[in-house]
Every structure is written in structure tokens, then in C-alpha cells.
């Protein structure tokens, strides 16, 4: 569309203004993390070009972020792998096979996408406690697998439904079993959908706060966001190391976003629309 | 048993085998607990001793208990900040950006969408700093001569709730704008050309062409953001813990507080069930709209 020069300039101003607005809180934290440690009375030692990357090391030690990141990595990887496999299997059934009850099952899964964790966590905590399962990695992993499977089944079903029926039928006429059709014909073609699902589930699991907050009491099972929240409550000597900790917690997902942003944006928007 | 029609040889019963693992985990960790939540909501239970039947009293509390009523009221205020403001701003922003194809749009999208992928706890830490008495927000107010407005935002009884809400506005603008930009990008150019031939200016163009074409996207944006407002927990937990007083307590926070701090598990379950029903109702509305648009 043709627009005047003035309007174009105005657009750039608006564009930049909103970009700055979106970035300000994030850059405030990054700036504080790289600045001189305010808990050390602003003593500037060990700075590189006025920056102080040593803060990250200090936060890492004082805030035990090594342990939190390890737990988060374990939890996220488990949730991603398990829910991916289960979602592919279930999405395959719902997307390519016709059977009685398929619609009911589909709507049941749909319910799970909308279900807020607050609702299920209350009984889940007390039931798992009765079984002696709270304060284990399973109490953090399994509820999140269930949530991710609800979305993942829905996501993979949509993909498999849109994939070529002719291809599936040709493979079946060749005598391929349903299992082989799935893993050797459909899944290789589904790579973009699988990558999107992977990054979404990884992000949701990494960033999840309420489930580990409720389920876990021992420190070595705290995930990164939970650890950060505790660090904020306990470390009150200044903002520098807290900011450094916040950066450490945010970095894995942000890095992934920088490289795979299309998957993030498309996944979150399409997933939302289809919900 | 009557089987549905389909090509012969098509697999049917084996489908259940593929479904089973996912369904088992899902049923055990979401469906069953939801049923249990409904059950618990009819009891008075402190989480340890024997529960006593309470009938509907926990649900009556949602309507009559002033603290609970207030928390749902706070959620309504948050909806204004999470849903209405970002949608209005996002509409303007996307319409402006859609008119002129400026360079750097892809980069802009990446930047404004960034808050969506950052853990809410990190966002809360960042904004606590922004709102601190010596933080960025007060610095900015001071710089433009509004020193009288400066305060410790999150510790102020009247300012805390809007301050928390504004974090939601900041957080959701990117999502809404990117969603609307995608919708506006699909509007055929001929519609605008026709409007211009009729002598429509930018504003008439917006109300006659742009706005009606993105109705679907607007309802999706509103649904997502309203639900996000209703589900606010992390942000409140880390920034204010519901305070000062109870001025920023929200339903999700009340669920947590009652179930795990105050030992009022039945009441917590009732709030959770009400919250779930509201969210189901809103989500169901959107599914209907999305399906209608598909046809």
C-alpha cells in the first residue's frame, strides 16, 4: 500500500517506541546483572570493559543455580520425550483411524488443554502425598506430561489429519503395518510439527512454576524458576546477583527462541486458534 | 457391533492401543484429579484429619465471603489490563503497521513477542525492580516532572493492583499484536483499494475493512488474554503475595493459599472448580467461533 513519507516515518517511531517498551524490563535486568555488584558497595573489581560477567559465576554459586538448572533440564527433557512419544501415538490414532468413541476421546483431550493446573493440583498433591510420591521428580514430571499430552495429541492429530491419506493407503497396500506406517512414513514428514511441539513443551515445562512449588520441598528438586523465587526471598543484599540469576533462568528458552522463533510464534498462535 | 464405514482393511480397534498410554497418563493426572477436586469441594477438610460433609457451603462462600468476592473482583480488574488494553493497543498498532510495509517488521515481531517466552518468575523479578522506590518507573516519572506520582508501586494499597495489571498489559501486547498482524496480513488488498476508490480515509478504512476482517482474531486474543488474567498466579506470588493486605489477591492465589497455607482444602477446591468452569465456558465460546469461521 502506498502511504506518505510522513506516515512511514511515524510508523518507524511507533515501531521503535513499542520495541523499547517491550525490551526495557528485560534490559534492566540484563544491565543490572552485568553492572558492578551493588551488594559489594559498588566496588568495581574484575570488570571487563565496564561489564562484570563475574556476577553470573557468583550468582551461580550463592544461588545454587547449578543444581536448579540440572533439575530443570532433567524434568524438561523427561516431559518432552515422554509426552512427544505419547502424543504422536495418540494423535496418529485420532488423526488417521476411524473408530467408535474417537470424537468423545478427542473432546476429553480438548478439556485437558483448557484445564487450569490450579484445579487439579489441590487433590493431586494430597493424593500423591498419601502415596508417598510428593517431593519426588515424578510428582513434578507426570502432571506436566499429562498437560503436554493433552495439547500434543490435539496438535499431532491436526497434523496427521492434514497429511496425505493416499500415502498411508499406498503404504498399507504394500503390506506395511500401522506401526511402520507411523514411524517410517508419517513421522519423518511431520518433522516441522514435531519440532514446534518440542519447543512449546520444553518452554512450558522449563517456565512452569506452580507445579514444582506445590510438589517439591527439598532444595535439590527445585526447578530453575522455583529456585529463582526462593533466591529472591532469601537474598536481600542487592539486586545484581538476583538479576544475574534471572538471566541464567531465562537464557535456555530465550536462546531457543532466537533460533527457532518461527516455531514458537506459529505454535503459540495456531495452537491458540485451534483451541 | 456396528463399525463406522471406511475403506476395507482400515485399522480400527488397534487405534485404542495407540491411544492407551497417552490416555492413561492423562486420565490419572488430569481427569481423575478434576473429579476429586469436585468431590473435595463438598467437604470441610484441613488436609490431615477426617473431612466433614459441607454440602454447598464452600460454593456459597465464593459468592458471600468478602475476601473471595474481592479476589474475583481483582481478577476482573486484571482482565481490563490483560485483555482490553492490549487488544485496543494491539489493534491500533497492527493496523498502523499493516498499512505501510516498513522494513524491520520481522525484527519487531521477534522483539515484542519475546516476553511470551520468558519465565513469569523472571518477568516478576524484572518488574519488581522497575516498580521499586528507586526503580525505572519512578525515574521516568521524575524525568518528565511528575515527581508527585512516584511511590513504591507494589507496596501501595491503591496502586499495587493496577501496577500488577500493567505487567500483564506489557506481557500480552506482543501476543495480541502478532496475532492481529497475521490476521490483517490475510486481508485481500482489493478491499482496501475499493475503500479508497470510495474516498475512505485511514479511519474509515480501519472501521469498514480492517476491523470486520479480524473479528475472529480479536475473539481469540480476548479469550487467551482473559484466561491468562484469570489464571494469574506466578506474577502475584512473586511480586506481592497478594498484598499489601489483600489488595492484589486473585482466585488462583486464593486456591494456593487456602489449600497449602491455611488448611482449607475444601474451600480451595471449590474456588478451583468455579475457576475451571469459567475457563471452560470462555474456551468453549472461542471454539464455537473458530469453527464457524472455518466454514
mmCIF file of N, CA and C in Angstrom, chain B residues 156-264:
data_model
loop_
_atom_site.group_PDB
_atom_site.id
_atom_site.type_symbol
_atom_site.label_atom_id
_atom_site.label_comp_id
_atom_site.label_asym_id
_atom_site.label_seq_id
_atom_site.Cartn_x
_atom_site.Cartn_y
_atom_site.Cartn_z
ATOM 1 N N UNK B 156 1.826 -0.105 47.628
ATOM 2 C CA UNK B 156 0.805 0.917 47.798
ATOM 3 C C UNK B 156 -0.574 0.280 47.638
ATOM 4 N N UNK B 157 -1.452 0.508 48.620
ATOM 5 C CA UNK B 157 -2.753 -0.176 48.604
ATOM 6 C C UNK B 157 -3.558 0.086 47.338
ATOM 7 N N UNK B 158 -3.536 1.318 46.843
ATOM 8 C CA UNK B 158 -4.357 1.590 45.657
ATOM 9 C C UNK B 158 -3.598 1.316 44.369
ATOM 10 N N UNK B 159 -2.267 1.450 44.398
ATOM 11 C CA UNK B 159 -1.515 1.348 43.142
ATOM 12 C C UNK B 159 -1.104 -0.082 42.826
ATOM 13 N N UNK B 160 -1.077 -0.982 43.833
ATOM 14 C CA UNK B 160 -0.479 -2.301 43.610
ATOM 15 C C UNK B 160 -1.224 -3.106 42.535
ATOM 16 N N UNK B 161 -2.561 -3.117 42.623
ATOM 17 C CA UNK B 161 -3.302 -3.943 41.660
ATOM 18 C C UNK B 161 -3.140 -3.433 40.219
ATOM 19 N N UNK B 162 -3.342 -2.122 39.971
ATOM 20 C CA UNK B 162 -3.074 -1.645 38.610
ATOM 21 C C UNK B 162 -1.626 -1.868 38.187
ATOM 22 N N UNK B 163 -0.691 -1.779 39.139
ATOM 23 C CA UNK B 163 0.715 -1.993 38.791
ATOM 24 C C UNK B 163 0.935 -3.430 38.322
ATOM 25 N N UNK B 164 0.342 -4.395 39.045
ATOM 26 C CA UNK B 164 0.445 -5.794 38.616
ATOM 27 C C UNK B 164 -0.252 -5.968 37.265
ATOM 28 N N UNK B 165 -1.422 -5.343 37.124
ATOM 29 C CA UNK B 165 -2.156 -5.445 35.869
ATOM 30 C C UNK B 165 -1.357 -4.917 34.688
ATOM 31 N N UNK B 166 -0.625 -3.836 34.923
ATOM 32 C CA UNK B 166 0.133 -3.241 33.830
ATOM 33 C C UNK B 166 1.233 -4.181 33.332
ATOM 34 N N UNK B 167 1.766 -5.002 34.239
ATOM 35 C CA UNK B 167 2.740 -6.013 33.800
ATOM 36 C C UNK B 167 2.051 -6.936 32.787
ATOM 37 N N UNK B 168 0.782 -7.263 33.067
ATOM 38 C CA UNK B 168 0.016 -8.090 32.135
ATOM 39 C C UNK B 168 -0.169 -7.401 30.792
ATOM 40 N N UNK B 169 -0.445 -6.092 30.834
ATOM 41 C CA UNK B 169 -0.577 -5.347 29.582
ATOM 42 C C UNK B 169 0.712 -5.447 28.780
ATOM 43 N N UNK B 170 1.817 -5.185 29.464
ATOM 44 C CA UNK B 170 3.128 -5.253 28.813
ATOM 45 C C UNK B 170 3.356 -6.645 28.217
ATOM 46 N N UNK B 171 2.964 -7.661 28.978
ATOM 47 C CA UNK B 171 3.214 -9.039 28.587
ATOM 48 C C UNK B 171 2.357 -9.452 27.389
ATOM 49 N N UNK B 172 1.097 -9.004 27.353
ATOM 50 C CA UNK B 172 0.165 -9.509 26.340
ATOM 51 C C UNK B 172 0.170 -8.698 25.041
ATOM 52 N N UNK B 173 0.652 -7.452 25.077
ATOM 53 C CA UNK B 173 0.610 -6.626 23.863
ATOM 54 C C UNK B 173 1.272 -7.346 22.687
ATOM 55 N N UNK B 174 2.423 -7.958 22.942
ATOM 56 C CA UNK B 174 3.149 -8.614 21.866
ATOM 57 C C UNK B 174 2.332 -9.736 21.239
ATOM 58 N N UNK B 175 1.765 -10.594 22.089
ATOM 59 C CA UNK B 175 0.968 -11.722 21.594
ATOM 60 C C UNK B 175 -0.193 -11.220 20.743
ATOM 61 N N UNK B 176 -0.932 -10.242 21.284
ATOM 62 C CA UNK B 176 -2.109 -9.739 20.586
ATOM 63 C C UNK B 176 -1.711 -9.080 19.255
ATOM 64 N N UNK B 177 -0.657 -8.270 19.294
ATOM 65 C CA UNK B 177 -0.246 -7.574 18.078
ATOM 66 C C UNK B 177 0.179 -8.554 16.993
ATOM 67 N N UNK B 178 0.979 -9.546 17.372
ATOM 68 C CA UNK B 178 1.446 -10.513 16.370
ATOM 69 C C UNK B 178 0.259 -11.305 15.807
ATOM 70 N N UNK B 179 -0.680 -11.665 16.683
ATOM 71 C CA UNK B 179 -1.879 -12.386 16.240
ATOM 72 C C UNK B 179 -2.691 -11.543 15.255
ATOM 73 N N UNK B 180 -2.878 -10.262 15.591
ATOM 74 C CA UNK B 180 -3.676 -9.391 14.725
ATOM 75 C C UNK B 180 -2.945 -9.066 13.424
ATOM 76 N N UNK B 181 -1.629 -8.906 13.509
ATOM 77 C CA UNK B 181 -0.850 -8.643 12.290
ATOM 78 C C UNK B 181 -1.012 -9.795 11.305
ATOM 79 N N UNK B 182 -0.974 -11.038 11.840
ATOM 80 C CA UNK B 182 -1.143 -12.200 10.970
ATOM 81 C C UNK B 182 -2.522 -12.158 10.314
ATOM 82 N N UNK B 183 -3.550 -11.804 11.101
ATOM 83 C CA UNK B 183 -4.903 -11.738 10.560
ATOM 84 C C UNK B 183 -5.038 -10.646 9.507
ATOM 85 N N UNK B 184 -4.463 -9.484 9.791
ATOM 86 C CA UNK B 184 -4.583 -8.373 8.845
ATOM 87 C C UNK B 184 -3.800 -8.639 7.565
ATOM 88 N N UNK B 185 -2.710 -9.414 7.699
ATOM 89 C CA UNK B 185 -1.930 -9.752 6.510
ATOM 90 C C UNK B 185 -2.732 -10.580 5.514
ATOM 91 N N UNK B 186 -3.806 -11.229 6.008
ATOM 92 C CA UNK B 186 -4.606 -12.082 5.117
ATOM 93 C C UNK B 186 -5.752 -11.328 4.449
ATOM 94 N N UNK B 187 -5.915 -10.029 4.769
ATOM 95 C CA UNK B 187 -6.999 -9.271 4.147
ATOM 96 C C UNK B 187 -6.601 -8.959 2.710
ATOM 97 N N UNK B 188 -7.453 -9.303 1.725
ATOM 98 C CA UNK B 188 -7.087 -9.041 0.339
ATOM 99 C C UNK B 188 -6.935 -7.546 0.066
ATOM 100 N N UNK B 189 -5.890 -7.186 -0.686
ATOM 101 C CA UNK B 189 -5.613 -5.782 -0.973
ATOM 102 C C UNK B 189 -6.740 -5.088 -1.709
ATOM 103 N N UNK B 190 -7.525 -5.870 -2.485
ATOM 104 C CA UNK B 190 -8.607 -5.228 -3.269
ATOM 105 C C UNK B 190 -9.609 -4.536 -2.359
ATOM 106 N N UNK B 191 -9.810 -5.110 -1.150
ATOM 107 C CA UNK B 191 -10.771 -4.498 -0.234
ATOM 108 C C UNK B 191 -10.361 -3.066 0.088
ATOM 109 N N UNK B 192 -9.053 -2.870 0.304
ATOM 110 C CA UNK B 192 -8.571 -1.526 0.621
ATOM 111 C C UNK B 192 -8.677 -0.619 -0.595
ATOM 112 N N UNK B 193 -8.333 -1.181 -1.768
ATOM 113 C CA UNK B 193 -8.417 -0.366 -2.987
ATOM 114 C C UNK B 193 -9.841 0.106 -3.209
ATOM 115 N N UNK B 194 -10.799 -0.807 -3.012
ATOM 116 C CA UNK B 194 -12.198 -0.435 -3.181
ATOM 117 C C UNK B 194 -12.583 0.664 -2.201
ATOM 118 N N UNK B 195 -12.106 0.532 -0.957
ATOM 119 C CA UNK B 195 -12.437 1.539 0.045
ATOM 120 C C UNK B 195 -11.862 2.893 -0.344
ATOM 121 N N UNK B 196 -10.660 2.858 -0.903
ATOM 122 C CA UNK B 196 -10.021 4.121 -1.279
ATOM 123 C C UNK B 196 -10.725 4.773 -2.456
ATOM 124 N N UNK B 197 -11.175 3.926 -3.393
ATOM 125 C CA UNK B 197 -11.929 4.486 -4.528
ATOM 126 C C UNK B 197 -13.187 5.172 -4.026
ATOM 127 N N UNK B 198 -13.743 4.643 -2.948
ATOM 128 C CA UNK B 198 -14.920 5.291 -2.352
ATOM 129 C C UNK B 198 -14.547 6.507 -1.537
ATOM 130 N N UNK B 199 -13.251 6.823 -1.498
ATOM 131 C CA UNK B 199 -12.817 8.028 -0.802
ATOM 132 C C UNK B 199 -12.664 7.859 0.697
ATOM 133 N N UNK B 200 -12.434 6.619 1.152
ATOM 134 C CA UNK B 200 -12.302 6.395 2.593
ATOM 135 C C UNK B 200 -10.921 6.812 3.075
ATOM 136 N N UNK B 201 -10.858 7.516 4.190
ATOM 137 C CA UNK B 201 -9.584 7.865 4.807
ATOM 138 C C UNK B 201 -9.101 6.717 5.664
ATOM 139 N N UNK B 202 -7.957 6.914 6.325
ATOM 140 C CA UNK B 202 -7.407 5.833 7.136
ATOM 141 C C UNK B 202 -8.380 5.345 8.213
ATOM 142 N N UNK B 203 -9.141 6.240 8.813
ATOM 143 C CA UNK B 203 -10.019 5.823 9.906
ATOM 144 C C UNK B 203 -11.218 5.039 9.389
ATOM 145 N N UNK B 204 -11.835 5.548 8.297
ATOM 146 C CA UNK B 204 -12.958 4.799 7.725
ATOM 147 C C UNK B 204 -12.485 3.448 7.238
ATOM 148 N N UNK B 205 -11.288 3.451 6.658
ATOM 149 C CA UNK B 205 -10.701 2.212 6.176
ATOM 150 C C UNK B 205 -10.592 1.207 7.323
ATOM 151 N N UNK B 206 -10.138 1.693 8.478
ATOM 152 C CA UNK B 206 -9.959 0.828 9.634
ATOM 153 C C UNK B 206 -11.298 0.239 10.084
ATOM 154 N N UNK B 207 -12.305 1.108 10.193
ATOM 155 C CA UNK B 207 -13.582 0.619 10.733
ATOM 156 C C UNK B 207 -14.394 -0.167 9.700
ATOM 157 N N UNK B 208 -14.211 0.157 8.404
ATOM 158 C CA UNK B 208 -15.020 -0.516 7.383
ATOM 159 C C UNK B 208 -14.374 -1.800 6.875
ATOM 160 N N UNK B 209 -13.050 -1.834 6.837
ATOM 161 C CA UNK B 209 -12.382 -3.005 6.241
ATOM 162 C C UNK B 209 -11.608 -3.806 7.294
ATOM 163 N N UNK B 210 -10.672 -3.151 7.963
ATOM 164 C CA UNK B 210 -9.753 -3.883 8.837
ATOM 165 C C UNK B 210 -10.484 -4.557 9.999
ATOM 166 N N UNK B 211 -11.236 -3.757 10.747
ATOM 167 C CA UNK B 211 -11.862 -4.278 11.960
ATOM 168 C C UNK B 211 -12.784 -5.477 11.697
ATOM 169 N N UNK B 212 -13.699 -5.381 10.713
ATOM 170 C CA UNK B 212 -14.575 -6.542 10.484
ATOM 171 C C UNK B 212 -13.805 -7.781 10.030
ATOM 172 N N UNK B 213 -12.674 -7.579 9.351
ATOM 173 C CA UNK B 213 -11.944 -8.740 8.820
ATOM 174 C C UNK B 213 -11.197 -9.508 9.893
ATOM 175 N N UNK B 214 -10.889 -8.865 11.005
ATOM 176 C CA UNK B 214 -10.114 -9.578 12.029
ATOM 177 C C UNK B 214 -10.963 -9.908 13.261
ATOM 178 N N UNK B 215 -12.284 -9.965 13.061
ATOM 179 C CA UNK B 215 -13.154 -10.306 14.201
ATOM 180 C C UNK B 215 -12.723 -11.606 14.859
ATOM 181 N N UNK B 216 -12.413 -12.612 14.029
ATOM 182 C CA UNK B 216 -12.002 -13.916 14.569
ATOM 183 C C UNK B 216 -10.767 -13.785 15.438
ATOM 184 N N UNK B 217 -9.760 -13.071 14.929
ATOM 185 C CA UNK B 217 -8.514 -12.897 15.685
ATOM 186 C C UNK B 217 -8.759 -12.131 16.978
ATOM 187 N N UNK B 218 -9.660 -11.147 16.917
ATOM 188 C CA UNK B 218 -9.944 -10.378 18.137
ATOM 189 C C UNK B 218 -10.536 -11.285 19.202
ATOM 190 N N UNK B 219 -11.469 -12.159 18.794
ATOM 191 C CA UNK B 219 -12.084 -13.010 19.823
ATOM 192 C C UNK B 219 -11.065 -14.004 20.373
ATOM 193 N N UNK B 220 -10.173 -14.498 19.506
ATOM 194 C CA UNK B 220 -9.121 -15.388 20.014
ATOM 195 C C UNK B 220 -8.235 -14.643 21.004
ATOM 196 N N UNK B 221 -7.844 -13.419 20.627
ATOM 197 C CA UNK B 221 -6.963 -12.631 21.501
ATOM 198 C C UNK B 221 -7.642 -12.369 22.842
ATOM 199 N N UNK B 222 -8.919 -11.989 22.792
ATOM 200 C CA UNK B 222 -9.632 -11.698 24.039
ATOM 201 C C UNK B 222 -9.731 -12.946 24.920
ATOM 202 N N UNK B 223 -10.053 -14.079 24.294
ATOM 203 C CA UNK B 223 -10.173 -15.310 25.074
ATOM 204 C C UNK B 223 -8.868 -15.669 25.759
ATOM 205 N N UNK B 224 -7.787 -15.686 24.970
ATOM 206 C CA UNK B 224 -6.494 -16.064 25.534
ATOM 207 C C UNK B 224 -6.109 -15.156 26.677
ATOM 208 N N UNK B 225 -6.316 -13.858 26.492
ATOM 209 C CA UNK B 225 -5.830 -12.917 27.492
ATOM 210 C C UNK B 225 -6.749 -12.903 28.718
ATOM 211 N N UNK B 226 -8.057 -13.084 28.504
ATOM 212 C CA UNK B 226 -8.965 -13.156 29.655
ATOM 213 C C UNK B 226 -8.608 -14.371 30.509
ATOM 214 N N UNK B 227 -8.333 -15.498 29.848
ATOM 215 C CA UNK B 227 -7.961 -16.696 30.599
ATOM 216 C C UNK B 227 -6.635 -16.478 31.325
ATOM 217 N N UNK B 228 -5.696 -15.823 30.644
ATOM 218 C CA UNK B 228 -4.415 -15.532 31.293
ATOM 219 C C UNK B 228 -4.635 -14.683 32.543
ATOM 220 N N UNK B 229 -5.559 -13.726 32.457
ATOM 221 C CA UNK B 229 -5.846 -12.875 33.615
ATOM 222 C C UNK B 229 -6.425 -13.712 34.751
ATOM 223 N N UNK B 230 -7.354 -14.617 34.402
ATOM 224 C CA UNK B 230 -7.989 -15.462 35.419
ATOM 225 C C UNK B 230 -6.986 -16.402 36.079
ATOM 226 N N UNK B 231 -5.962 -16.804 35.308
ATOM 227 C CA UNK B 231 -5.025 -17.794 35.818
ATOM 228 C C UNK B 231 -3.787 -17.182 36.454
ATOM 229 N N UNK B 232 -3.751 -15.845 36.551
ATOM 230 C CA UNK B 232 -2.574 -15.196 37.123
ATOM 231 C C UNK B 232 -2.222 -15.812 38.463
ATOM 232 N N UNK B 233 -1.045 -16.391 38.555
ATOM 233 C CA UNK B 233 -0.597 -16.871 39.852
ATOM 234 C C UNK B 233 0.868 -16.492 40.101
ATOM 235 N N UNK B 234 1.748 -16.958 39.215
ATOM 236 C CA UNK B 234 3.193 -16.742 39.386
ATOM 237 C C UNK B 234 3.497 -15.280 39.666
ATOM 238 N N UNK B 235 2.879 -14.423 38.858
ATOM 239 C CA UNK B 235 3.173 -12.993 38.924
ATOM 240 C C UNK B 235 2.817 -12.434 40.295
ATOM 241 N N UNK B 236 1.614 -12.765 40.768
ATOM 242 C CA UNK B 236 1.181 -12.264 42.068
ATOM 243 C C UNK B 236 2.031 -12.879 43.180
ATOM 244 N N UNK B 237 2.308 -14.172 43.052
ATOM 245 C CA UNK B 237 3.081 -14.854 44.093
ATOM 246 C C UNK B 237 4.445 -14.188 44.262
ATOM 247 N N UNK B 238 5.104 -13.870 43.165
ATOM 248 C CA UNK B 238 6.464 -13.334 43.272
ATOM 249 C C UNK B 238 6.474 -11.826 43.528
ATOM 250 N N UNK B 239 5.525 -11.079 42.959
ATOM 251 C CA UNK B 239 5.607 -9.625 43.139
ATOM 252 C C UNK B 239 5.019 -9.172 44.470
ATOM 253 N N UNK B 240 3.835 -9.653 44.851
ATOM 254 C CA UNK B 240 3.160 -9.056 46.003
ATOM 255 C C UNK B 240 2.653 -10.056 47.038
ATOM 256 N N UNK B 241 2.619 -11.350 46.719
ATOM 257 C CA UNK B 241 1.987 -12.349 47.596
ATOM 258 C C UNK B 241 0.581 -11.918 48.002
ATOM 259 N N UNK B 242 -0.105 -11.274 47.083
ATOM 260 C CA UNK B 242 -1.477 -10.884 47.361
ATOM 261 C C UNK B 242 -1.607 -9.564 48.098
ATOM 262 N N UNK B 243 -0.499 -9.015 48.560
ATOM 263 C CA UNK B 243 -0.544 -7.819 49.374
ATOM 264 C C UNK B 243 -0.371 -6.540 48.578
ATOM 265 N N UNK B 244 -0.261 -5.388 49.174
ATOM 266 C CA UNK B 244 -0.375 -5.207 50.626
ATOM 267 C C UNK B 244 -1.794 -5.498 51.110
ATOM 268 N N UNK B 245 -1.897 -6.032 52.347
ATOM 269 C CA UNK B 245 -3.200 -6.503 52.803
ATOM 270 C C UNK B 245 -3.629 -7.635 51.896
ATOM 271 N N UNK B 246 -4.820 -7.520 51.333
ATOM 272 C CA UNK B 246 -5.253 -8.498 50.335
ATOM 273 C C UNK B 246 -5.545 -7.787 49.023
ATOM 274 N N UNK B 247 -4.878 -6.638 48.813
ATOM 275 C CA UNK B 247 -5.279 -5.784 47.698
ATOM 276 C C UNK B 247 -4.948 -6.369 46.327
ATOM 277 N N UNK B 248 -4.078 -7.392 46.258
ATOM 278 C CA UNK B 248 -3.811 -7.995 44.952
ATOM 279 C C UNK B 248 -4.081 -9.500 44.949
ATOM 280 N N UNK B 249 -4.856 -9.987 45.913
ATOM 281 C CA UNK B 249 -5.135 -11.425 45.904
ATOM 282 C C UNK B 249 -6.077 -11.745 44.740
ATOM 283 N N UNK B 250 -5.809 -12.842 44.060
ATOM 284 C CA UNK B 250 -6.625 -13.268 42.915
ATOM 285 C C UNK B 250 -7.068 -14.707 43.158
ATOM 286 N N UNK B 251 -8.077 -15.206 42.410
ATOM 287 C CA UNK B 251 -8.615 -16.543 42.706
ATOM 288 C C UNK B 251 -7.552 -17.634 42.758
ATOM 289 N N UNK B 252 -6.641 -17.674 41.773
ATOM 290 C CA UNK B 252 -5.625 -18.730 41.770
ATOM 291 C C UNK B 252 -4.766 -18.660 43.022
ATOM 292 N N UNK B 253 -4.471 -17.444 43.435
ATOM 293 C CA UNK B 253 -3.656 -17.283 44.628
ATOM 294 C C UNK B 253 -4.426 -17.748 45.859
ATOM 295 N N UNK B 254 -5.717 -17.482 45.887
ATOM 296 C CA UNK B 254 -6.553 -17.938 46.995
ATOM 297 C C UNK B 254 -6.584 -19.470 47.053
ATOM 298 N N UNK B 255 -6.661 -20.109 45.879
ATOM 299 C CA UNK B 255 -6.641 -21.572 45.833
ATOM 300 C C UNK B 255 -5.379 -22.082 46.513
ATOM 301 N N UNK B 256 -4.250 -21.531 46.105
ATOM 302 C CA UNK B 256 -2.964 -21.957 46.649
ATOM 303 C C UNK B 256 -2.896 -21.694 48.148
ATOM 304 N N UNK B 257 -3.283 -20.481 48.498
ATOM 305 C CA UNK B 257 -3.201 -20.052 49.877
ATOM 306 C C UNK B 257 -4.049 -20.930 50.795
ATOM 307 N N UNK B 258 -5.285 -21.168 50.391
ATOM 308 C CA UNK B 258 -6.192 -21.944 51.232
ATOM 309 C C UNK B 258 -5.787 -23.411 51.271
ATOM 310 N N UNK B 259 -5.382 -23.965 50.114
ATOM 311 C CA UNK B 259 -5.088 -25.394 50.065
ATOM 312 C C UNK B 259 -3.784 -25.719 50.772
ATOM 313 N N UNK B 260 -2.788 -24.847 50.666
ATOM 314 C CA UNK B 260 -1.460 -25.231 51.131
ATOM 315 C C UNK B 260 -0.913 -24.372 52.263
ATOM 316 N N UNK B 261 -1.599 -23.289 52.614
ATOM 317 C CA UNK B 261 -1.114 -22.466 53.722
ATOM 318 C C UNK B 261 -2.098 -22.470 54.892
ATOM 319 N N UNK B 262 -3.403 -22.348 54.567
ATOM 320 C CA UNK B 262 -4.383 -22.182 55.630
ATOM 321 C C UNK B 262 -5.106 -23.474 56.002
ATOM 322 N N UNK B 263 -4.857 -24.565 55.238
ATOM 323 C CA UNK B 263 -5.538 -25.807 55.554
ATOM 324 C C UNK B 263 -7.047 -25.755 55.346
ATOM 325 N N UNK B 264 -7.480 -25.011 54.336
ATOM 326 C CA UNK B 264 -8.904 -25.001 53.999
ATOM 327 C C UNK B 264 -9.056 -25.607 52.607
#
